Coordinates of C-alpha atoms in Angstrom, one line a residue:
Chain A
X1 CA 0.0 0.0 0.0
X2 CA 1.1 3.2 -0.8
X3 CA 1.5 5.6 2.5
X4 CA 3.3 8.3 4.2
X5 CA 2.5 9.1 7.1
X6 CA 3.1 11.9 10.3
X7 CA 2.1 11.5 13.7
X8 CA 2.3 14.7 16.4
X9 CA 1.8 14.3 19.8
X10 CA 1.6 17.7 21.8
X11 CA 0.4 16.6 25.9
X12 CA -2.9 14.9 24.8
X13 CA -3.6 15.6 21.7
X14 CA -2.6 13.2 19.1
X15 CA -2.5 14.8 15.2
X16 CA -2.2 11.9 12.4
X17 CA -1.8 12.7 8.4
X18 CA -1.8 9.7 6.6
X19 CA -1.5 9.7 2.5
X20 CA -3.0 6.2 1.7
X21 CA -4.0 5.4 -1.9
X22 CA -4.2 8.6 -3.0
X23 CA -6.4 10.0 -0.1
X24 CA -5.1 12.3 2.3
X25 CA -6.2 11.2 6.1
X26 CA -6.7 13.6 8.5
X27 CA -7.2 12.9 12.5
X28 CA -6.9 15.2 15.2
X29 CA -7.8 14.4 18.5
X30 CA -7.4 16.2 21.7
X31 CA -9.0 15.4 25.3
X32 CA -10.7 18.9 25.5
X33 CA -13.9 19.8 24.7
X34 CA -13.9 18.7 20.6
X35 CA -12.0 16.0 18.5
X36 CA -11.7 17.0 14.9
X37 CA -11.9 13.8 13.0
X38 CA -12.0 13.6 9.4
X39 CA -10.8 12.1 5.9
X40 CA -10.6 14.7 3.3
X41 CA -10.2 13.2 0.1
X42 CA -7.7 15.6 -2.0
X43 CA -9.0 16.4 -5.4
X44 CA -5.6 16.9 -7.5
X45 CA -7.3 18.4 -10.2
X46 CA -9.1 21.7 -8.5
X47 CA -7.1 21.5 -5.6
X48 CA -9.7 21.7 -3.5
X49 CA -10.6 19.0 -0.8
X50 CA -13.5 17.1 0.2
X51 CA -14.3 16.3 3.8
X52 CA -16.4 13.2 4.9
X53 CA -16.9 12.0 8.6
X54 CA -14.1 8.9 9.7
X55 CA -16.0 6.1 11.5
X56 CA -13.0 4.1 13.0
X57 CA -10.9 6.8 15.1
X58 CA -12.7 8.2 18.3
X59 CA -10.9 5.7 20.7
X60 CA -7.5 7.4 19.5
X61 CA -8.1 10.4 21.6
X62 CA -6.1 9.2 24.5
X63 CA -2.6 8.1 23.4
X64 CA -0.5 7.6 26.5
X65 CA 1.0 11.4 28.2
X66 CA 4.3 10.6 28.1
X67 CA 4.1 10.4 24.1
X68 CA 5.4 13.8 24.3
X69 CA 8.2 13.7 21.2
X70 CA 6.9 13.9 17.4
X71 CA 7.3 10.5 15.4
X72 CA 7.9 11.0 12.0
X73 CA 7.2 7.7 9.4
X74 CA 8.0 7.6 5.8
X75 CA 7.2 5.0 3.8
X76 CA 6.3 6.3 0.1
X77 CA 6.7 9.0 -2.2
X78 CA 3.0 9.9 -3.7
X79 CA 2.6 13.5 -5.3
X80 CA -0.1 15.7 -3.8
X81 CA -0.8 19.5 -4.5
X82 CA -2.0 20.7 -1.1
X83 CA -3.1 20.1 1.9
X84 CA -6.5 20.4 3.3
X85 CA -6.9 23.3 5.7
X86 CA -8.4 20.7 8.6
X87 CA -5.1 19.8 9.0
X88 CA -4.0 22.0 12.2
X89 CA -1.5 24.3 12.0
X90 CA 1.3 23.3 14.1
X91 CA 1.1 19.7 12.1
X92 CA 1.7 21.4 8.8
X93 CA 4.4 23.2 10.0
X94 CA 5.8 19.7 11.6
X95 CA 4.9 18.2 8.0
X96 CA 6.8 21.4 6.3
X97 CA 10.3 20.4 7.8
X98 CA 9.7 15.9 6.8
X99 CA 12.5 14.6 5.2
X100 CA 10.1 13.2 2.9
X101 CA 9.0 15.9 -0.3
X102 CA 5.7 13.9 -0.2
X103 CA 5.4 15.3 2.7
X104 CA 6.9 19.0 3.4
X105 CA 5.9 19.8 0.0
X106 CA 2.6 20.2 -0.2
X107 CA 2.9 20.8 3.6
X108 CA 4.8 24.0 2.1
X109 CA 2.4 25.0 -0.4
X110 CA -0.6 24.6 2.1
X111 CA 1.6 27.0 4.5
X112 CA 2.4 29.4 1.5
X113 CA -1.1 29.8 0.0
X114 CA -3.2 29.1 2.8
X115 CA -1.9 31.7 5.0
X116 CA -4.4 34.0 4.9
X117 CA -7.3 31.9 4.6
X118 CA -6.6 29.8 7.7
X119 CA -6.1 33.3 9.5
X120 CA -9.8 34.0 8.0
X121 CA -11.1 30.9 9.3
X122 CA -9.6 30.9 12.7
X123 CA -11.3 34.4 13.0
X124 CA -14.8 32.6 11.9
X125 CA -14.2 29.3 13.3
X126 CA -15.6 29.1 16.7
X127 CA -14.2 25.9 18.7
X128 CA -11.3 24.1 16.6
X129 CA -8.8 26.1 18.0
X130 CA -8.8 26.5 21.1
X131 CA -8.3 22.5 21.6
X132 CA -5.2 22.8 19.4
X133 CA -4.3 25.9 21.3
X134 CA -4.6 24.6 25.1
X135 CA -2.4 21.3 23.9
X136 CA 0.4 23.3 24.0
X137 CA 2.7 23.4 27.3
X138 CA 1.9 26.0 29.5
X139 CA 4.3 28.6 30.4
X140 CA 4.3 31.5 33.2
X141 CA 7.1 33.5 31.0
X142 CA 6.1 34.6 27.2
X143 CA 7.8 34.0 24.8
X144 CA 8.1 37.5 22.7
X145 CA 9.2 37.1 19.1
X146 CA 9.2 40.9 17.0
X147 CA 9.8 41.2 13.3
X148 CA 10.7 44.4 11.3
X149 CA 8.1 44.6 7.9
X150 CA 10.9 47.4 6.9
X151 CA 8.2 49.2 5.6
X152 CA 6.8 46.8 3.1
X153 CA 3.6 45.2 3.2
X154 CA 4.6 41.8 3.6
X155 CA 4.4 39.9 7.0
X156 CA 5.7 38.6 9.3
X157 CA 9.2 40.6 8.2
X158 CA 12.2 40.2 9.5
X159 CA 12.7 38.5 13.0
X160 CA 14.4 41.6 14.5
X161 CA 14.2 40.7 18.6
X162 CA 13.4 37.0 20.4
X163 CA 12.8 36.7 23.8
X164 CA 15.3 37.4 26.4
X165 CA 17.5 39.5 23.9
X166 CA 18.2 42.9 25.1
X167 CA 16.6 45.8 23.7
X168 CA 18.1 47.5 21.1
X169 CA 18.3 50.9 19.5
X170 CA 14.6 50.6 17.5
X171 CA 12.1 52.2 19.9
X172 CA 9.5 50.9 18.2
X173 CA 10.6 47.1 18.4
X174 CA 11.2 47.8 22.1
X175 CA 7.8 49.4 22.6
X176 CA 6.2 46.0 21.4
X177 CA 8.3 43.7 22.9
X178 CA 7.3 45.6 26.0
X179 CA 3.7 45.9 25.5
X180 CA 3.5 42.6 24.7
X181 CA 5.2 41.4 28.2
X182 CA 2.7 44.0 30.2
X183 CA -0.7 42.4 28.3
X184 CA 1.1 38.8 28.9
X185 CA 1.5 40.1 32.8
X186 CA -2.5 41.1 33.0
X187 CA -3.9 38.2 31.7
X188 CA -1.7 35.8 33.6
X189 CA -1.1 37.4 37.0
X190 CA -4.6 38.5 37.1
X191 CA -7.0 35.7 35.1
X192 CA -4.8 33.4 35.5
X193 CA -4.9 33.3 31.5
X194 CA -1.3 31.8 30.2
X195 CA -1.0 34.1 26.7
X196 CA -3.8 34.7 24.9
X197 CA -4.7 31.1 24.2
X198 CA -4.6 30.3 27.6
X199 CA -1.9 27.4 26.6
X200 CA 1.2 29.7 26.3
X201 CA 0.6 30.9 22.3
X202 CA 4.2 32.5 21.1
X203 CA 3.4 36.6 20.7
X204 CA 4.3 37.8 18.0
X205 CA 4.4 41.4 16.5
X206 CA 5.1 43.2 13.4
X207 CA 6.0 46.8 13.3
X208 CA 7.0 49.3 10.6
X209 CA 4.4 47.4 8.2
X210 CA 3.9 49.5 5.3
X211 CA 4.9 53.1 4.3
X212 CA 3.0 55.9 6.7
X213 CA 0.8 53.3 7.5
X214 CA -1.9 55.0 9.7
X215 CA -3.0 52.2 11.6
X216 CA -2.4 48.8 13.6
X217 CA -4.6 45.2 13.4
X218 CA -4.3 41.7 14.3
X219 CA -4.2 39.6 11.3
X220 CA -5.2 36.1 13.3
X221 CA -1.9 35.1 14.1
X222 CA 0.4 38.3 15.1
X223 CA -0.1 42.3 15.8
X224 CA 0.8 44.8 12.8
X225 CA 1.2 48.0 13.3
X226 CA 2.2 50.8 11.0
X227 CA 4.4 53.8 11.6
X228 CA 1.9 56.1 11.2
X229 CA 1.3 58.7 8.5
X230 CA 3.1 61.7 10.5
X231 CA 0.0 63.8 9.5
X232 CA -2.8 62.5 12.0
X233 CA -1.4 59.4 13.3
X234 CA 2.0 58.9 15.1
X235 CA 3.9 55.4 16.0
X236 CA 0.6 53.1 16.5
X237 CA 3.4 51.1 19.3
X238 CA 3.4 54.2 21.1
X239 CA -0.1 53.5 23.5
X240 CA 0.1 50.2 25.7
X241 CA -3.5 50.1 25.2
X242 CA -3.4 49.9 21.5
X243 CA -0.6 46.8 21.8
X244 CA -3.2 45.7 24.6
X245 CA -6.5 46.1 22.0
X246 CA -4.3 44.1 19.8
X247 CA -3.5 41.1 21.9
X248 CA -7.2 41.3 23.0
X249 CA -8.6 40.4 19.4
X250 CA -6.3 37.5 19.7
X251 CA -7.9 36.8 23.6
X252 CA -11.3 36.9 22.2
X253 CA -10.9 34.8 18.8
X254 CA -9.9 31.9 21.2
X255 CA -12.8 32.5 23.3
X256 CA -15.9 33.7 22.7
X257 CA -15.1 34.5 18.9
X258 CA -17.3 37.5 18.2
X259 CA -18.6 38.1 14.9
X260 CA -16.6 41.0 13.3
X261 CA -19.9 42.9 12.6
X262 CA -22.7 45.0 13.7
X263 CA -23.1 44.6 17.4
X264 CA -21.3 41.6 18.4
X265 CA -18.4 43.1 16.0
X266 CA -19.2 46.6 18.8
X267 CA -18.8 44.3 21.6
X268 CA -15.3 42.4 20.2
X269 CA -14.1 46.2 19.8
X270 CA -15.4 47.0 23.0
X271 CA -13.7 44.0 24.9
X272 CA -10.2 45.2 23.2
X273 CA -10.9 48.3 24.4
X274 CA -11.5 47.1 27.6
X275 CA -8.0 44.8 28.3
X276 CA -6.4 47.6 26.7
X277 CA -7.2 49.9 28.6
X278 CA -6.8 47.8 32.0
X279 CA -3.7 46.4 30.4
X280 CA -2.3 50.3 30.9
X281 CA -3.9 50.4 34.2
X282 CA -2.1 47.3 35.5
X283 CA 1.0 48.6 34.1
X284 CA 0.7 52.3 35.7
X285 CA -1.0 51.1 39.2
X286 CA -3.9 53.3 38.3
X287 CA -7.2 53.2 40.3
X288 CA -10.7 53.5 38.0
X289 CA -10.6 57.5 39.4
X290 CA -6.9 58.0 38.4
X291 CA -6.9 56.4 34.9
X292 CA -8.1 58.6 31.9
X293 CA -10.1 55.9 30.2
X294 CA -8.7 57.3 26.9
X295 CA -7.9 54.8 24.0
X296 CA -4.5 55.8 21.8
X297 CA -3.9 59.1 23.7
X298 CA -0.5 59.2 22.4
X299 CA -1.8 58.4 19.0
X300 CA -2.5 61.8 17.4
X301 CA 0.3 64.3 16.3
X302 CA 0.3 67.9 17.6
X303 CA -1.6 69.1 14.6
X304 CA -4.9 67.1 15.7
X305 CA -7.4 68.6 17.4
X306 CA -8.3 66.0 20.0
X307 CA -6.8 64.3 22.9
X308 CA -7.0 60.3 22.0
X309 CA -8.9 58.2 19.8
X310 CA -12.0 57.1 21.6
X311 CA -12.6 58.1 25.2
X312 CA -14.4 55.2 27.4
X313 CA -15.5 58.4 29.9
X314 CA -16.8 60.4 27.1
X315 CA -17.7 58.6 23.9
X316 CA -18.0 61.0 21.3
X317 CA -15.7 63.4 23.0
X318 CA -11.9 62.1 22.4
X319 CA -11.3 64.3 19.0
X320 CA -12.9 67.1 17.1
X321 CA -10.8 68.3 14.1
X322 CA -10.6 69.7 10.2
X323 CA -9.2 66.5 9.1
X324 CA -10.5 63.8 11.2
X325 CA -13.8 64.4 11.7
X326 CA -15.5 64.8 15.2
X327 CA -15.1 60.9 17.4
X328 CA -18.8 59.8 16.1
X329 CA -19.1 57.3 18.8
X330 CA -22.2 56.9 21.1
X331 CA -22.3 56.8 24.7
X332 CA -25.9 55.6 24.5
X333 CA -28.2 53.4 22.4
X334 CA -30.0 56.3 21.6
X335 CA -27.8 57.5 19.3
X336 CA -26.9 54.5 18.3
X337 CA -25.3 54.4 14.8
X338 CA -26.8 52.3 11.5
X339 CA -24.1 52.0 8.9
X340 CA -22.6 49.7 6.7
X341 CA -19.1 50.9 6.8
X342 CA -16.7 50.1 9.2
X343 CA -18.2 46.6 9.4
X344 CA -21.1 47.9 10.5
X345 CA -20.1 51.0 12.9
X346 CA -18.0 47.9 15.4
X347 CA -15.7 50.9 16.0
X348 CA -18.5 53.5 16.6
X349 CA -21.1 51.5 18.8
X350 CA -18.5 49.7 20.5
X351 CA -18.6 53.5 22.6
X352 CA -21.7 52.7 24.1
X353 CA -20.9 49.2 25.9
X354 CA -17.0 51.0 26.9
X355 CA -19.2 53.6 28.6
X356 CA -21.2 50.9 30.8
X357 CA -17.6 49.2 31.8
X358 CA -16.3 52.7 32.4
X359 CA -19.7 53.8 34.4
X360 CA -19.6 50.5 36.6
X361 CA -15.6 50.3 37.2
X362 CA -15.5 54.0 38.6
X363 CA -18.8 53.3 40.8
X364 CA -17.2 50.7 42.3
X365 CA -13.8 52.1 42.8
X366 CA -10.4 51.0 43.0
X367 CA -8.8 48.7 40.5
X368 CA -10.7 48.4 37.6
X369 CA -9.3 44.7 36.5
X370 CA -10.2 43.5 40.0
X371 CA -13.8 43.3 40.2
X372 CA -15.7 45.2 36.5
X373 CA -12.3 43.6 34.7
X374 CA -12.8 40.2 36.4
X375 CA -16.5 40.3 35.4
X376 CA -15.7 40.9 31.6
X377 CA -13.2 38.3 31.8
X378 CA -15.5 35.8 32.5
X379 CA -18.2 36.4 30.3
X380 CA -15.3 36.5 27.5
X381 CA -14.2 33.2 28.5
X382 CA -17.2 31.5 30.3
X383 CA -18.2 30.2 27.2
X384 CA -21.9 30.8 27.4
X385 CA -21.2 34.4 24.9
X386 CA -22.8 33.6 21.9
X387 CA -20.5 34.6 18.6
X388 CA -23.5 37.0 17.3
X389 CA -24.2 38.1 20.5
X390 CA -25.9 41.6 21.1
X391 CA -25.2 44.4 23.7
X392 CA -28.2 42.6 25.8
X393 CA -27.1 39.5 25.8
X394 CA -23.8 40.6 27.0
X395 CA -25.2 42.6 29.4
X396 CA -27.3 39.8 31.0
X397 CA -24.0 37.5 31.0
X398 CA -22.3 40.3 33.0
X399 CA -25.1 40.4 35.4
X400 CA -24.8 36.6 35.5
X401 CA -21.2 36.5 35.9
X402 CA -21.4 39.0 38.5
X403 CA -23.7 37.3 40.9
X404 CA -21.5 33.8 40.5
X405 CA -18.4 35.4 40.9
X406 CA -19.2 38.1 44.1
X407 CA -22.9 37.1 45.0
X408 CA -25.8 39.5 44.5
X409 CA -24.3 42.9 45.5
X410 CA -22.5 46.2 44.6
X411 CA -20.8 44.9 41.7
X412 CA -24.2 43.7 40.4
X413 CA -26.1 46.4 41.3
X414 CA -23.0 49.0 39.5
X415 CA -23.6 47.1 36.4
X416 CA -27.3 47.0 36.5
X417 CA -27.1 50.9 36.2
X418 CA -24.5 51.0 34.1
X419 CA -26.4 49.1 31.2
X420 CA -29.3 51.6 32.2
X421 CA -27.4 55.1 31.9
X422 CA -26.4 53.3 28.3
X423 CA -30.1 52.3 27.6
X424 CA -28.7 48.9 27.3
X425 CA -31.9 46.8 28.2
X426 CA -31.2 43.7 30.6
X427 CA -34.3 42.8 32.1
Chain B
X1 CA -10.8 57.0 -16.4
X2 CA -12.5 57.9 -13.1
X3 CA -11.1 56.2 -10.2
X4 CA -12.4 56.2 -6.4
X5 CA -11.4 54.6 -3.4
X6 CA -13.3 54.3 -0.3
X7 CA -11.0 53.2 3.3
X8 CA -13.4 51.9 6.3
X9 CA -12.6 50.2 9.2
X10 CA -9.0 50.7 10.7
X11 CA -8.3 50.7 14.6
X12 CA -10.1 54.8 14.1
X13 CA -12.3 53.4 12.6
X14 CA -12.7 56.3 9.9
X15 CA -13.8 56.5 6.7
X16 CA -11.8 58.4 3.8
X17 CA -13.0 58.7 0.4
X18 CA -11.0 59.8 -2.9
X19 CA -11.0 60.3 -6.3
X20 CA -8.9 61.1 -8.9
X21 CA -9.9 61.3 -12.9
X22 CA -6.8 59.9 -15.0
X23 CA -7.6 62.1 -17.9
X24 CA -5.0 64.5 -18.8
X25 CA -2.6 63.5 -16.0
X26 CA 1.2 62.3 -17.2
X27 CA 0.9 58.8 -15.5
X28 CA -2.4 57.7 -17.0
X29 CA -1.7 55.3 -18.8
X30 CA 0.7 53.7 -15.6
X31 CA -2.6 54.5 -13.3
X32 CA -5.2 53.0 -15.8
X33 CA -3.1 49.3 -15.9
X34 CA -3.5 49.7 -12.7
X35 CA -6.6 50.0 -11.5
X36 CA -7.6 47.4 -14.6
X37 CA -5.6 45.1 -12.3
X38 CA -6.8 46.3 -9.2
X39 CA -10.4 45.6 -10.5
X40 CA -9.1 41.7 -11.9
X41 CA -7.9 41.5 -8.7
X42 CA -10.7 42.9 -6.2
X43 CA -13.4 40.3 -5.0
X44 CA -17.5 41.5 -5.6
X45 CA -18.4 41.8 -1.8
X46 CA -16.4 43.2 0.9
X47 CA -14.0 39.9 2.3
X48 CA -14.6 39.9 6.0
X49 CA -11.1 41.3 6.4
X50 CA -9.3 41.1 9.5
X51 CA -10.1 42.8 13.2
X52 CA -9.2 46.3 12.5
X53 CA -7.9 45.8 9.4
X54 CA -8.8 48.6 6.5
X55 CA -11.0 47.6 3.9
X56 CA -11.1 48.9 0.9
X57 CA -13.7 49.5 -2.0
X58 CA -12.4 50.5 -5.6
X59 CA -14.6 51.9 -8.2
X60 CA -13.3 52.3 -11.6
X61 CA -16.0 54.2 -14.6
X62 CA -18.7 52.6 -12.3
X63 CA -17.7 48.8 -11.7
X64 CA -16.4 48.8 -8.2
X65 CA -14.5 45.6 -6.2
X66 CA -13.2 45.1 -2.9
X67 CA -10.4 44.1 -1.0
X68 CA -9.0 44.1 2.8
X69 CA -5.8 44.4 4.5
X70 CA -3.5 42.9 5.0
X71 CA -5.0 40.9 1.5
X72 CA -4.0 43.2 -1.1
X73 CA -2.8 42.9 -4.9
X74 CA 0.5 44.9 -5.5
X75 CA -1.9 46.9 -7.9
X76 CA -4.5 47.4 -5.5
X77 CA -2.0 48.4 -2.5
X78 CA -0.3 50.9 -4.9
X79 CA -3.8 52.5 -6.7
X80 CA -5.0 53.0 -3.6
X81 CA -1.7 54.9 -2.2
X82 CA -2.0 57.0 -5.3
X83 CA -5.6 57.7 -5.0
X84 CA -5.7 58.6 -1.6
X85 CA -2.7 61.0 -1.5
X86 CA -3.4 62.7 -4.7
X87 CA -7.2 62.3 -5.1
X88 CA -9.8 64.9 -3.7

């Protein structure tokens, strides 16, 4: 029989390709809450692949702990084009670097052409993920990787600083590498969250993507962020809560993976504006009273009218200039905005539910991440946030979370009037 | 040829628009390959992008295509550059 084959073992998770008579055969299995079992069938001829359900694996979930090293078997040459995108990441990279050219070459091509796509699909892909992700070994120290774009638009760049390596004489590199270690520092020391898959995920950052690039995203895998244009927007590394948003979007697509639209796209902006700005908190030792609950404050050049990007305080308030505009967000569903651009206004409404965490951190005082933070946290990571979720369903989950977590008190009763001052309904 | 590009999304989350009419300028026949390209290149409905990503519509003499960072065509990425900084 024709075969090659390659078997990964990461903890408990067992990940199996095996090329038999011309069919590619997928298996993933992991102890956590989903197995991903499947035989696509690779088409040769369109490239794409066809997935059908495998009858004979579900007992292979469990392969013994100790299996920690990959095993790597060989057998046959057989030509291939790509591979399907079931196959997990970290086994087509283990695939990519087989002796065997049956194997790391289409491994290679899958990793080349699929980049993007997969990225795509782990942003739309609720579950599959996060079992791969939690396989990994946990670690209490990050492990920071930054890369230099050199002002093209091709990622991930050049590898420019790893972790432990002292800083060096690109303030930009430094500021990442930074920000990266004080969102790491939140999440852990706080959530008890080990990176932002909660199974010690590498972080990884590009800066100087671009040429007076005027803005920073997460692309599903890493944070980009572009110079700025000098005109409105300086260095996008410059505000820890921007690195902090960043990292967030990474947070919530192994969680509760929002839809990037409308209002559950308001409430994935909203939770990145949240983390970022307790991320800067943390960092500073600030108090709800003695933060400024301003989002990318160092972000606009001298010639801006305005003193940040989005104020949590104020929605609506943060910048009023010749160029820019006036900040269109809302503080309140009653001027909640219909539109189709920007996804559908995620960075316009996502004012009003910033304004109910802002309203109910400074009523109760003291550190925000503590008790409103905590809160969040767990309705970003309890699992019962829907991926199209609304402002009231989030709402209700807060109110939810907040009795479980400190019994029916103040923290319940700040959030009840919070989501009321917003006209957020949560009865 | 009359070319517009509209950027939504971002971190800011502003929209900018711009347009630019290639007629009469020295670089239209360079800006017209272009934006053929871009067009060949551009997808019908917006692609769902990536968090905070820009997205990008292009409108060329009334068929317009879209496209998203970080996704973009070497046409599309350097149309759009033109078009923003030199359109109105």
């Amino acid at each position: 029989m024709m075969r090659s084959s390659v078997t990964e073992r990461r903890g408990d998770a067992v990940s199996r390709i095996t090329m038999r008579d011309g069919r590619c055969h997928a298996l993933y299995a992991g102890n956590h809450s989903i197995s991903v079992i499947a035989t696509p069938r690779h088409d040769t001829t369109t490239g794409r692949c066809h997935i059908a359900p495998m009858d004979d694996s579900r007992t292979r979930n469990r392969p013994p702990a100790a299996a920690h090293a990959p095993r790597i078997t060989s057998h046959h040459t057989h030509h291939h084009g790509v591979f399907c995108t079931i196959v997990p990441p970290h086994v087509l990279d283990r695939l990519a670097r087989a002796d065997d050219p049956a194997l790391h070459e289409p491994a290679r091509r899958t990793l080349e052409r699929d980049a993007l796509q997969r990225t795509r699909r782990r942003i739309t892909t609720v579950r599959g993920i996060r079992a791969t992700a939690a396989d990994r070994e946990a670690t209490d120290q990050p492990q920071r990787t930054i890369y230099d774009a050199g002002n093209r638009e091709e990622l991930p760049g050049e590898k420019v600083r790893g972790e432990g390596d002292d800083p060096g004489q690109d303030a930009s590199v430094n500021r990442a590498y930074a920000g990266l270690g004080a969102t790491f520092d939140l999440y852990l020391k706080v959530y008890g969250r080990r990176s932002i898959d909660g199974g010690g995920l590498p972080l990884d950052a590009t800066v100087h993507y671009g040429q007076d690039y005027g803005n920073a995203f997460w692309d599903g895998e890493r944070m980009v962020f572009g110079d700025g244009d000098g005109e409105v927007f300086r260095d996008f590394t410059l505000p820890l809560d921007v690195i902090g948003h960043e990292l967030t979007h990474g947070v919530t697509q192994y969680t509760a993976n929002l839809e990037y639209f409308s209002q559950p796209g308001a409430l994935n902006e909203s939770v990145s504006d949240v983390f970022g700005a307790l991320i800067k908190q943390h960092s500073l030792g600030q108090t709800a009273d003695q933060a400024d609950w301003l989002i990318g404050a160092e972000l606009l050049t001298d010639r801006v009218t305005g003193e940040a990007l989005r104020s949590m305080k104020a929605p609506g308030t943060a910048y009023d200039d010749d160029v820019l505009g006036k900040d269109p967000q809302p503080a309140t569903m009653d001027d909640y905005v219909d539109t189709s651009d920007d996804n559908g206004g995620v960075h316009i409404n996502s004012g009003i539910p910033n304004h109910a965490f802002y309203l109910a951190a400074t009523d109760l005082g003291g550190y925000a991440w503590e008790r409103a933070g905590q809160i969040w946290y767990d309705v970003l990571t309890g699992g019962e946030l829907a991926a199209d979720a609304n402002f009231t369903d989030f709402a209700r989950l807060t109110l939810a979370a907040a009795e479980s977590r400190f019994g029916a008190g103040d923290e319940q009763r700040a959030l009840q009037k919070a989501w009321s001052r917003v006209g957020v309904e949560t009865a | 040829m009359r070319i517009t590009v509209t950027r939504t999304g971002g971190f800011a989350g502003i929209t900018r628009r711009a347009g630019l009419d290639s007629t009469g300028r020295a670089d239209a026949p360079h800006l017209e390959e272009l934006a053929r390209a871009a067009l060949a290149d551009g997808a019908p409905d917006r692609p769902a992008g990536v968090p905070d990503g820009f997205q990008y519509g292009i409108e060329v003499d009334g068929a317009t295509v879209y496209c998203a960072d970080p996704r973009l065509s070497a046409a599309q990425r350097e149309l759009i550059r033109t078009v923003l900084r030199e359109g109105a």
